[in-house]
JSON list of C-alpha atoms in Angstrom, two decimals:
[
{"chain": "O", "resi": 6, "resn": "MET", "atom": "CA", "xyz": [30.84, -9.22, 5.72]},
{"chain": "O", "resi": 7, "resn": "THR", "atom": "CA", "xyz": [27.65, -10.98, 6.87]},
{"chain": "O", "resi": 8, "resn": "VAL", "atom": "CA", "xyz": [25.48, -7.81, 7.19]},
{"chain": "O", "resi": 9, "resn": "ASP", "atom": "CA", "xyz": [26.84, -6.56, 3.82]},
{"chain": "O", "resi": 10, "resn": "THR", "atom": "CA", "xyz": [26.00, -9.76, 2.08]},
{"chain": "O", "resi": 11, "resn": "LYS", "atom": "CA", "xyz": [22.44, -9.93, 3.52]},
{"chain": "O", "resi": 12, "resn": "GLU", "atom": "CA", "xyz": [21.97, -6.26, 2.40]},
{"chain": "O", "resi": 13, "resn": "ARG", "atom": "CA", "xyz": [23.16, -7.03, -1.10]},
{"chain": "O", "resi": 14, "resn": "LEU", "atom": "CA", "xyz": [20.76, -10.01, -1.35]},
{"chain": "O", "resi": 15, "resn": "ILE", "atom": "CA", "xyz": [17.78, -8.00, -0.16]},
{"chain": "O", "resi": 16, "resn": "ARG", "atom": "CA", "xyz": [18.58, -5.26, -2.72]},
{"chain": "O", "resi": 17, "resn": "ALA", "atom": "CA", "xyz": [19.02, -7.94, -5.45]},
{"chain": "O", "resi": 18, "resn": "ALA", "atom": "CA", "xyz": [15.80, -9.63, -4.49]},
{"chain": "O", "resi": 19, "resn": "ASP", "atom": "CA", "xyz": [13.97, -6.30, -4.76]},
{"chain": "O", "resi": 20, "resn": "THR", "atom": "CA", "xyz": [15.39, -5.63, -8.25]},
{"chain": "O", "resi": 21, "resn": "VAL", "atom": "CA", "xyz": [14.77, -9.11, -9.66]},
{"chain": "O", "resi": 22, "resn": "LEU", "atom": "CA", "xyz": [11.23, -9.31, -8.22]},
{"chain": "O", "resi": 23, "resn": "ARG", "atom": "CA", "xyz": [10.38, -5.86, -9.66]},
{"chain": "O", "resi": 24, "resn": "THR", "atom": "CA", "xyz": [11.87, -6.39, -13.05]},
{"chain": "O", "resi": 25, "resn": "GLN", "atom": "CA", "xyz": [11.52, -10.10, -13.72]},
{"chain": "O", "resi": 26, "resn": "GLY", "atom": "CA", "xyz": [8.61, -11.21, -11.60]},
{"chain": "O", "resi": 27, "resn": "TYR", "atom": "CA", "xyz": [8.15, -13.94, -9.05]},
{"chain": "O", "resi": 28, "resn": "ALA", "atom": "CA", "xyz": [8.48, -16.75, -11.54]},
{"chain": "O", "resi": 29, "resn": "LYS", "atom": "CA", "xyz": [12.03, -15.73, -12.36]},
{"chain": "O", "resi": 30, "resn": "SER", "atom": "CA", "xyz": [13.04, -14.97, -8.85]},
{"chain": "O", "resi": 31, "resn": "SER", "atom": "CA", "xyz": [15.21, -17.99, -8.25]},
{"chain": "O", "resi": 32, "resn": "ALA", "atom": "CA", "xyz": [18.13, -18.24, -5.87]},
{"chain": "O", "resi": 33, "resn": "ARG", "atom": "CA", "xyz": [20.51, -18.30, -8.78]},
{"chain": "O", "resi": 34, "resn": "THR", "atom": "CA", "xyz": [19.07, -15.23, -10.41]},
{"chain": "O", "resi": 35, "resn": "ILE", "atom": "CA", "xyz": [19.00, -13.23, -7.23]},
{"chain": "O", "resi": 36, "resn": "ALA", "atom": "CA", "xyz": [22.54, -14.33, -6.23]},
{"chain": "O", "resi": 37, "resn": "LYS", "atom": "CA", "xyz": [23.80, -13.42, -9.64]},
{"chain": "O", "resi": 38, "resn": "GLU", "atom": "CA", "xyz": [22.29, -9.96, -9.30]},
{"chain": "O", "resi": 39, "resn": "ALA", "atom": "CA", "xyz": [23.91, -9.58, -5.79]},
{"chain": "O", "resi": 40, "resn": "GLY", "atom": "CA", "xyz": [27.28, -10.95, -7.07]},
{"chain": "O", "resi": 41, "resn": "VAL", "atom": "CA", "xyz": [27.34, -13.77, -4.49]},
{"chain": "O", "resi": 42, "resn": "ASN", "atom": "CA", "xyz": [27.00, -17.54, -4.26]},
{"chain": "O", "resi": 43, "resn": "SER", "atom": "CA", "xyz": [23.45, -18.75, -4.45]},
{"chain": "O", "resi": 44, "resn": "ALA", "atom": "CA", "xyz": [23.99, -20.93, -1.34]},
{"chain": "O", "resi": 45, "resn": "LEU", "atom": "CA", "xyz": [24.08, -17.76, 0.61]},
{"chain": "O", "resi": 46, "resn": "VAL", "atom": "CA", "xyz": [20.40, -17.20, -0.12]},
{"chain": "O", "resi": 47, "resn": "PHE", "atom": "CA", "xyz": [19.63, -20.29, 1.98]},
{"chain": "O", "resi": 48, "resn": "TYR", "atom": "CA", "xyz": [22.29, -19.66, 4.49]},
{"chain": "O", "resi": 49, "resn": "HIS", "atom": "CA", "xyz": [21.08, -16.23, 5.45]},
{"chain": "O", "resi": 50, "resn": "PHE", "atom": "CA", "xyz": [17.26, -16.45, 4.75]},
{"chain": "O", "resi": 51, "resn": "GLY", "atom": "CA", "xyz": [16.47, -20.22, 4.57]},
{"chain": "O", "resi": 52, "resn": "GLY", "atom": "CA", "xyz": [15.09, -19.87, 1.06]},
{"chain": "O", "resi": 53, "resn": "VAL", "atom": "CA", "xyz": [13.88, -17.65, -1.74]},
{"chain": "O", "resi": 54, "resn": "ASP", "atom": "CA", "xyz": [10.45, -16.72, -0.42]},
{"chain": "O", "resi": 55, "resn": "PRO", "atom": "CA", "xyz": [11.76, -15.48, 2.94]},
{"chain": "O", "resi": 56, "resn": "LEU", "atom": "CA", "xyz": [14.26, -13.30, 1.10]},
{"chain": "O", "resi": 57, "resn": "LEU", "atom": "CA", "xyz": [11.57, -11.89, -1.17]},
{"chain": "O", "resi": 58, "resn": "PHE", "atom": "CA", "xyz": [9.45, -11.05, 1.94]},
{"chain": "O", "resi": 59, "resn": "ALA", "atom": "CA", "xyz": [12.47, -9.34, 3.39]},
{"chain": "O", "resi": 60, "resn": "ALA", "atom": "CA", "xyz": [12.78, -7.23, 0.30]},
{"chain": "O", "resi": 61, "resn": "LEU", "atom": "CA", "xyz": [9.00, -6.43, 0.55]},
{"chain": "O", "resi": 62, "resn": "ASP", "atom": "CA", "xyz": [9.45, -5.50, 4.22]},
{"chain": "O", "resi": 63, "resn": "ARG", "atom": "CA", "xyz": [12.28, -3.17, 3.47]},
{"chain": "O", "resi": 64, "resn": "SER", "atom": "CA", "xyz": [10.27, -1.50, 0.75]},
{"chain": "O", "resi": 65, "resn": "SER", "atom": "CA", "xyz": [7.16, -1.32, 2.92]},
{"chain": "O", "resi": 66, "resn": "ALA", "atom": "CA", "xyz": [8.96, 0.48, 5.76]},
{"chain": "O", "resi": 67, "resn": "GLY", "atom": "CA", "xyz": [10.00, 3.18, 3.39]},
{"chain": "O", "resi": 68, "resn": "ARG", "atom": "CA", "xyz": [6.62, 3.50, 1.81]},
{"chain": "O", "resi": 69, "resn": "MET", "atom": "CA", "xyz": [4.86, 3.66, 5.20]},
{"chain": "O", "resi": 70, "resn": "GLU", "atom": "CA", "xyz": [7.11, 6.49, 6.16]},
{"chain": "O", "resi": 71, "resn": "LEU", "atom": "CA", "xyz": [6.27, 8.36, 2.99]},
{"chain": "O", "resi": 72, "resn": "LEU", "atom": "CA", "xyz": [2.57, 7.78, 3.39]},
{"chain": "O", "resi": 73, "resn": "THR", "atom": "CA", "xyz": [2.54, 8.82, 7.07]},
{"chain": "O", "resi": 74, "resn": "GLU", "atom": "CA", "xyz": [4.23, 12.06, 6.00]},
{"chain": "O", "resi": 75, "resn": "ALA", "atom": "CA", "xyz": [1.87, 12.60, 3.09]},
{"chain": "O", "resi": 76, "resn": "VAL", "atom": "CA", "xyz": [-1.35, 12.43, 5.11]},
{"chain": "O", "resi": 77, "resn": "ALA", "atom": "CA", "xyz": [-0.14, 13.97, 8.40]},
{"chain": "O", "resi": 78, "resn": "ASP", "atom": "CA", "xyz": [-1.75, 17.32, 7.60]},
{"chain": "O", "resi": 79, "resn": "ALA", "atom": "CA", "xyz": [-4.80, 15.91, 5.87]},
{"chain": "O", "resi": 80, "resn": "ARG", "atom": "CA", "xyz": [-8.07, 17.25, 7.25]},
{"chain": "O", "resi": 81, "resn": "THR", "atom": "CA", "xyz": [-10.61, 16.62, 4.44]},
{"chain": "O", "resi": 82, "resn": "LEU", "atom": "CA", "xyz": [-11.46, 13.99, 1.94]},
{"chain": "O", "resi": 83, "resn": "GLU", "atom": "CA", "xyz": [-9.96, 16.31, -0.78]},
{"chain": "O", "resi": 84, "resn": "ASP", "atom": "CA", "xyz": [-6.67, 16.27, 1.24]},
{"chain": "O", "resi": 85, "resn": "LEU", "atom": "CA", "xyz": [-6.69, 12.45, 1.39]},
{"chain": "O", "resi": 86, "resn": "VAL", "atom": "CA", "xyz": [-7.41, 12.08, -2.38]},
{"chain": "O", "resi": 87, "resn": "ASP", "atom": "CA", "xyz": [-4.58, 14.49, -3.23]},
{"chain": "O", "resi": 88, "resn": "ALA", "atom": "CA", "xyz": [-2.21, 12.64, -0.89]},
{"chain": "O", "resi": 89, "resn": "GLY", "atom": "CA", "xyz": [-3.36, 9.20, -2.26]},
{"chain": "O", "resi": 90, "resn": "THR", "atom": "CA", "xyz": [-2.74, 10.33, -5.81]},
{"chain": "O", "resi": 91, "resn": "ARG", "atom": "CA", "xyz": [0.81, 11.58, -5.04]},
{"chain": "O", "resi": 92, "resn": "VAL", "atom": "CA", "xyz": [1.71, 8.38, -3.16]},
{"chain": "O", "resi": 93, "resn": "TYR", "atom": "CA", "xyz": [0.17, 6.26, -5.94]},
{"chain": "O", "resi": 94, "resn": "ARG", "atom": "CA", "xyz": [2.42, 7.94, -8.54]},
{"chain": "O", "resi": 95, "resn": "SER", "atom": "CA", "xyz": [5.44, 7.58, -6.33]},
{"chain": "O", "resi": 96, "resn": "ASP", "atom": "CA", "xyz": [4.65, 3.90, -5.56]},
{"chain": "O", "resi": 97, "resn": "ILE", "atom": "CA", "xyz": [4.39, 3.18, -9.32]},
{"chain": "O", "resi": 98, "resn": "GLU", "atom": "CA", "xyz": [7.73, 4.80, -10.03]},
{"chain": "O", "resi": 99, "resn": "ALA", "atom": "CA", "xyz": [9.40, 3.06, -7.04]},
{"chain": "O", "resi": 100, "resn": "GLY", "atom": "CA", "xyz": [7.96, -0.28, -7.83]},
{"chain": "O", "resi": 101, "resn": "HIS", "atom": "CA", "xyz": [6.66, -1.08, -4.34]},
{"chain": "O", "resi": 102, "resn": "LEU", "atom": "CA", "xyz": [3.21, -2.14, -5.52]},
{"chain": "O", "resi": 103, "resn": "THR", "atom": "CA", "xyz": [4.87, -4.42, -8.03]},
{"chain": "O", "resi": 104, "resn": "LEU", "atom": "CA", "xyz": [6.69, -6.20, -5.22]},
{"chain": "O", "resi": 105, "resn": "PHE", "atom": "CA", "xyz": [3.42, -6.78, -3.27]},
{"chain": "O", "resi": 106, "resn": "SER", "atom": "CA", "xyz": [1.38, -7.65, -6.33]},
{"chain": "O", "resi": 107, "resn": "GLU", "atom": "CA", "xyz": [3.82, -10.25, -7.50]},
{"chain": "O", "resi": 108, "resn": "LEU", "atom": "CA", "xyz": [3.73, -11.97, -4.17]},
{"chain": "O", "resi": 109, "resn": "VAL", "atom": "CA", "xyz": [-0.05, -11.76, -4.06]},
{"chain": "O", "resi": 110, "resn": "ALA", "atom": "CA", "xyz": [-0.23, -13.37, -7.57]},
{"chain": "O", "resi": 111, "resn": "ALA", "atom": "CA", "xyz": [2.21, -16.02, -6.50]},
{"chain": "O", "resi": 112, "resn": "ALA", "atom": "CA", "xyz": [-0.05, -16.94, -3.50]},
{"chain": "O", "resi": 113, "resn": "VAL", "atom": "CA", "xyz": [-2.80, -18.05, -5.88]},
{"chain": "O", "resi": 114, "resn": "ALA", "atom": "CA", "xyz": [-0.67, -21.09, -6.65]},
{"chain": "O", "resi": 115, "resn": "LYS", "atom": "CA", "xyz": [1.15, -21.28, -3.39]},
{"chain": "O", "resi": 116, "resn": "PRO", "atom": "CA", "xyz": [-1.27, -21.13, -0.48]},
{"chain": "O", "resi": 117, "resn": "GLU", "atom": "CA", "xyz": [1.63, -21.23, 2.07]},
{"chain": "O", "resi": 118, "resn": "LEU", "atom": "CA", "xyz": [2.34, -17.61, 1.10]},
{"chain": "O", "resi": 119, "resn": "ARG", "atom": "CA", "xyz": [-1.06, -16.22, 2.01]},
{"chain": "O", "resi": 120, "resn": "ALA", "atom": "CA", "xyz": [-0.54, -15.98, 5.81]},
{"chain": "O", "resi": 121, "resn": "GLU", "atom": "CA", "xyz": [2.60, -13.95, 5.17]},
{"chain": "O", "resi": 122, "resn": "ILE", "atom": "CA", "xyz": [0.89, -11.59, 2.88]},
{"chain": "O", "resi": 123, "resn": "ARG", "atom": "CA", "xyz": [-2.17, -11.18, 5.07]},
{"chain": "O", "resi": 124, "resn": "GLU", "atom": "CA", "xyz": [0.27, -10.34, 7.99]},
{"chain": "O", "resi": 125, "resn": "ARG", "atom": "CA", "xyz": [1.95, -7.64, 5.81]},
{"chain": "O", "resi": 126, "resn": "ALA", "atom": "CA", "xyz": [-1.26, -6.20, 4.53]},
{"chain": "O", "resi": 127, "resn": "GLU", "atom": "CA", "xyz": [-2.85, -5.63, 7.94]},
{"chain": "O", "resi": 128, "resn": "PRO", "atom": "CA", "xyz": [-0.62, -2.69, 9.04]},
{"chain": "O", "resi": 129, "resn": "TRP", "atom": "CA", "xyz": [-1.54, -0.87, 5.85]},
{"chain": "O", "resi": 130, "resn": "ILE", "atom": "CA", "xyz": [-5.32, -1.52, 6.29]},
{"chain": "O", "resi": 131, "resn": "ALA", "atom": "CA", "xyz": [-5.00, -0.33, 9.97]},
{"chain": "O", "resi": 132, "resn": "PHE", "atom": "CA", "xyz": [-3.16, 2.73, 8.97]},
{"chain": "O", "resi": 133, "resn": "VAL", "atom": "CA", "xyz": [-5.80, 3.80, 6.39]},
{"chain": "O", "resi": 134, "resn": "GLU", "atom": "CA", "xyz": [-8.52, 3.00, 8.89]},
{"chain": "O", "resi": 135, "resn": "GLN", "atom": "CA", "xyz": [-6.87, 5.22, 11.55]},
{"chain": "O", "resi": 136, "resn": "THR", "atom": "CA", "xyz": [-6.32, 8.05, 9.09]},
{"chain": "O", "resi": 137, "resn": "LEU", "atom": "CA", "xyz": [-10.01, 7.87, 7.95]},
{"chain": "O", "resi": 138, "resn": "GLU", "atom": "CA", "xyz": [-11.21, 7.80, 11.52]},
{"chain": "O", "resi": 139, "resn": "ARG", "atom": "CA", "xyz": [-9.18, 10.88, 12.18]},
{"chain": "O", "resi": 140, "resn": "VAL", "atom": "CA", "xyz": [-10.64, 12.73, 9.11]},
{"chain": "O", "resi": 141, "resn": "ILE", "atom": "CA", "xyz": [-14.20, 11.54, 8.96]},
{"chain": "O", "resi": 142, "resn": "GLY", "atom": "CA", "xyz": [-14.80, 9.91, 12.32]},
{"chain": "O", "resi": 143, "resn": "GLY", "atom": "CA", "xyz": [-18.07, 11.05, 13.90]},
{"chain": "O", "resi": 144, "resn": "THR", "atom": "CA", "xyz": [-19.57, 12.18, 10.65]},
{"chain": "O", "resi": 145, "resn": "PRO", "atom": "CA", "xyz": [-22.57, 10.90, 8.66]},
{"chain": "O", "resi": 146, "resn": "LEU", "atom": "CA", "xyz": [-20.21, 9.46, 6.09]},
{"chain": "O", "resi": 147, "resn": "ALA", "atom": "CA", "xyz": [-18.46, 7.33, 8.74]},
{"chain": "O", "resi": 148, "resn": "ARG", "atom": "CA", "xyz": [-21.82, 6.05, 9.78]},
{"chain": "O", "resi": 149, "resn": "LEU", "atom": "CA", "xyz": [-22.76, 5.15, 6.22]},
{"chain": "O", "resi": 150, "resn": "THR", "atom": "CA", "xyz": [-19.31, 3.72, 5.37]},
{"chain": "O", "resi": 151, "resn": "PRO", "atom": "CA", "xyz": [-17.34, 2.80, 8.43]},
{"chain": "O", "resi": 152, "resn": "PRO", "atom": "CA", "xyz": [-13.55, 3.63, 8.15]},
{"chain": "O", "resi": 153, "resn": "ARG", "atom": "CA", "xyz": [-12.69, -0.14, 8.33]},
{"chain": "O", "resi": 154, "resn": "ASP", "atom": "CA", "xyz": [-14.78, -0.92, 5.39]},
{"chain": "O", "resi": 155, "resn": "LEU", "atom": "CA", "xyz": [-13.43, 2.01, 3.46]},
{"chain": "O", "resi": 156, "resn": "ALA", "atom": "CA", "xyz": [-9.88, 0.90, 4.37]},
{"chain": "O", "resi": 157, "resn": "ASN", "atom": "CA", "xyz": [-10.51, -2.61, 2.99]},
{"chain": "O", "resi": 158, "resn": "ALA", "atom": "CA", "xyz": [-11.96, -0.92, -0.17]},
{"chain": "O", "resi": 159, "resn": "ALA", "atom": "CA", "xyz": [-9.00, 1.43, -0.55]},
{"chain": "O", "resi": 160, "resn": "ILE", "atom": "CA", "xyz": [-6.45, -1.45, -0.29]},
{"chain": "O", "resi": 161, "resn": "THR", "atom": "CA", "xyz": [-8.46, -3.53, -2.71]},
{"chain": "O", "resi": 162, "resn": "PHE", "atom": "CA", "xyz": [-8.62, -0.55, -5.15]},
{"chain": "O", "resi": 163, "resn": "TYR", "atom": "CA", "xyz": [-4.98, 0.25, -4.79]},
{"chain": "O", "resi": 164, "resn": "LEU", "atom": "CA", "xyz": [-3.94, -3.37, -5.69]},
{"chain": "O", "resi": 165, "resn": "GLY", "atom": "CA", "xyz": [-6.35, -3.42, -8.54]},
{"chain": "O", "resi": 166, "resn": "VAL", "atom": "CA", "xyz": [-4.99, -0.11, -9.90]},
{"chain": "O", "resi": 167, "resn": "ASN", "atom": "CA", "xyz": [-1.47, -1.48, -9.90]},
{"chain": "O", "resi": 168, "resn": "LEU", "atom": "CA", "xyz": [-2.56, -4.60, -11.78]},
{"chain": "O", "resi": 169, "resn": "PHE", "atom": "CA", "xyz": [-4.48, -2.52, -14.30]},
{"chain": "O", "resi": 170, "resn": "THR", "atom": "CA", "xyz": [-1.44, -0.39, -15.06]},
{"chain": "O", "resi": 171, "resn": "VAL", "atom": "CA", "xyz": [-0.06, -3.41, -16.89]},
{"chain": "O", "resi": 172, "resn": "LEU", "atom": "CA", "xyz": [-2.72, -2.89, -19.52]},
{"chain": "O", "resi": 173, "resn": "ASP", "atom": "CA", "xyz": [-2.94, 0.88, -19.08]},
{"chain": "O", "resi": 174, "resn": "SER", "atom": "CA", "xyz": [0.52, 1.67, -20.33]},
{"chain": "O", "resi": 175, "resn": "ASP", "atom": "CA", "xyz": [0.16, 5.45, -20.51]},
{"chain": "O", "resi": 176, "resn": "ARG", "atom": "CA", "xyz": [-1.79, 5.44, -17.16]},
{"chain": "O", "resi": 177, "resn": "SER", "atom": "CA", "xyz": [-4.50, 7.54, -18.62]},
{"chain": "O", "resi": 178, "resn": "ARG", "atom": "CA", "xyz": [-7.30, 5.28, -17.40]},
{"chain": "O", "resi": 179, "resn": "THR", "atom": "CA", "xyz": [-5.96, 5.01, -13.85]},
{"chain": "O", "resi": 180, "resn": "GLU", "atom": "CA", "xyz": [-5.27, 8.77, -13.77]},
{"chain": "O", "resi": 181, "resn": "SER", "atom": "CA", "xyz": [-8.92, 9.38, -14.77]},
{"chain": "O", "resi": 182, "resn": "VAL", "atom": "CA", "xyz": [-10.07, 7.36, -11.78]},
{"chain": "O", "resi": 183, "resn": "PHE", "atom": "CA", "xyz": [-8.06, 9.58, -9.37]},
{"chain": "O", "resi": 184, "resn": "ALA", "atom": "CA", "xyz": [-9.37, 12.62, -11.28]},
{"chain": "O", "resi": 185, "resn": "MET", "atom": "CA", "xyz": [-12.99, 11.37, -10.68]},
{"chain": "O", "resi": 186, "resn": "ALA", "atom": "CA", "xyz": [-12.17, 10.97, -6.96]},
{"chain": "O", "resi": 187, "resn": "ARG", "atom": "CA", "xyz": [-10.96, 14.56, -6.86]},
{"chain": "O", "resi": 188, "resn": "ARG", "atom": "CA", "xyz": [-14.16, 15.71, -8.43]},
{"chain": "O", "resi": 189, "resn": "LEU", "atom": "CA", "xyz": [-16.38, 13.70, -6.06]},
{"chain": "O", "resi": 190, "resn": "ALA", "atom": "CA", "xyz": [-14.54, 14.47, -2.80]},
{"chain": "O", "resi": 191, "resn": "PRO", "atom": "CA", "xyz": [-15.74, 18.14, -2.55]},
{"chain": "O", "resi": 192, "resn": "ARG", "atom": "CA", "xyz": [-19.29, 17.00, -3.12]},
{"chain": "O", "resi": 193, "resn": "ALA", "atom": "CA", "xyz": [-19.18, 14.80, -0.10]},
{"chain": "O", "resi": 194, "resn": "ARG", "atom": "CA", "xyz": [-18.50, 17.69, 2.29]},
{"chain": "O", "resi": 195, "resn": "LEU", "atom": "CA", "xyz": [-21.97, 17.65, 3.75]},
{"chain": "O", "resi": 196, "resn": "LEU", "atom": "CA", "xyz": [-21.42, 14.03, 4.73]},
{"chain": "O", "resi": 197, "resn": "THR", "atom": "CA", "xyz": [-18.23, 14.84, 6.42]},
{"chain": "O", "resi": 198, "resn": "ARG", "atom": "CA", "xyz": [-19.51, 17.55, 8.73]},
{"chain": "O", "resi": 199, "resn": "ARG", "atom": "CA", "xyz": [-19.51, 16.56, 12.32]},
{"chain": "O", "resi": 200, "resn": "LEU", "atom": "CA", "xyz": [-22.84, 16.97, 13.82]},
{"chain": "O", "resi": 201, "resn": "PRO", "atom": "CA", "xyz": [-23.17, 18.39, 17.52]},
{"chain": "O", "resi": 202, "resn": "ALA", "atom": "CA", "xyz": [-23.98, 15.83, 20.06]},
{"chain": "O", "resi": 203, "resn": "LEU", "atom": "CA", "xyz": [-27.63, 15.37, 20.97]},
{"chain": "O", "resi": 204, "resn": "GLY", "atom": "CA", "xyz": [-26.81, 16.11, 24.61]},
{"chain": "O", "resi": 205, "resn": "GLY", "atom": "CA", "xyz": [-25.20, 19.46, 23.52]},
{"chain": "O", "resi": 206, "resn": "LYS", "atom": "CA", "xyz": [-28.35, 20.55, 21.70]},
{"chain": "O", "resi": 207, "resn": "ARG", "atom": "CA", "xyz": [-30.47, 19.79, 24.75]},
{"chain": "O", "resi": 208, "resn": "ARG", "atom": "CA", "xyz": [-28.16, 21.96, 26.95]},
{"chain": "O", "resi": 209, "resn": "ALA", "atom": "CA", "xyz": [-28.36, 24.77, 24.35]},
{"chain": "O", "resi": 210, "resn": "HIS", "atom": "CA", "xyz": [-32.17, 24.98, 24.83]},
{"chain": "O", "resi": 211, "resn": "ASP", "atom": "CA", "xyz": [-32.11, 24.80, 28.61]}
]
């Protein structure tokens, strides 16, 4: 019964946060969605915020699995842009970015949430950095724009895109940004070619 109740609360917290936002994610609202007593929110999780982060963690695990699979075969910037576009569309439909964005917005007024959010953002930044290092590491582009900096920019862009969809109801503007990235990626091929090591050149002339 205990495990079932916790699962119901996590699923309910996910639904309420996605559909009603952080401001309306009270213990009573979540418990009503789960069909349980609101006291169980505090019994199992110690409060509403820990429950909301549990819902985010559940969603993040699933999204990370999807992202890992999406970029597994990526070898070029074009591959990464295509994978990113697919994942973005999936994330919008699934509501994962809404969960994260709602908690980020809440942290503006509640500084105590910020450490929890930073902790959960870091695995995503690290994953993007590792993927970029695999695809462009050792290239002129990586020297111009280190993968860590690109990873930070990618996460910032991704959050911004999600917030902008509130205004861009038909997604035409956000889709145009991804279309621009698809046009630009092939033009960066010269910057993503790995140059032979200097030592290798010397040996070739010996």
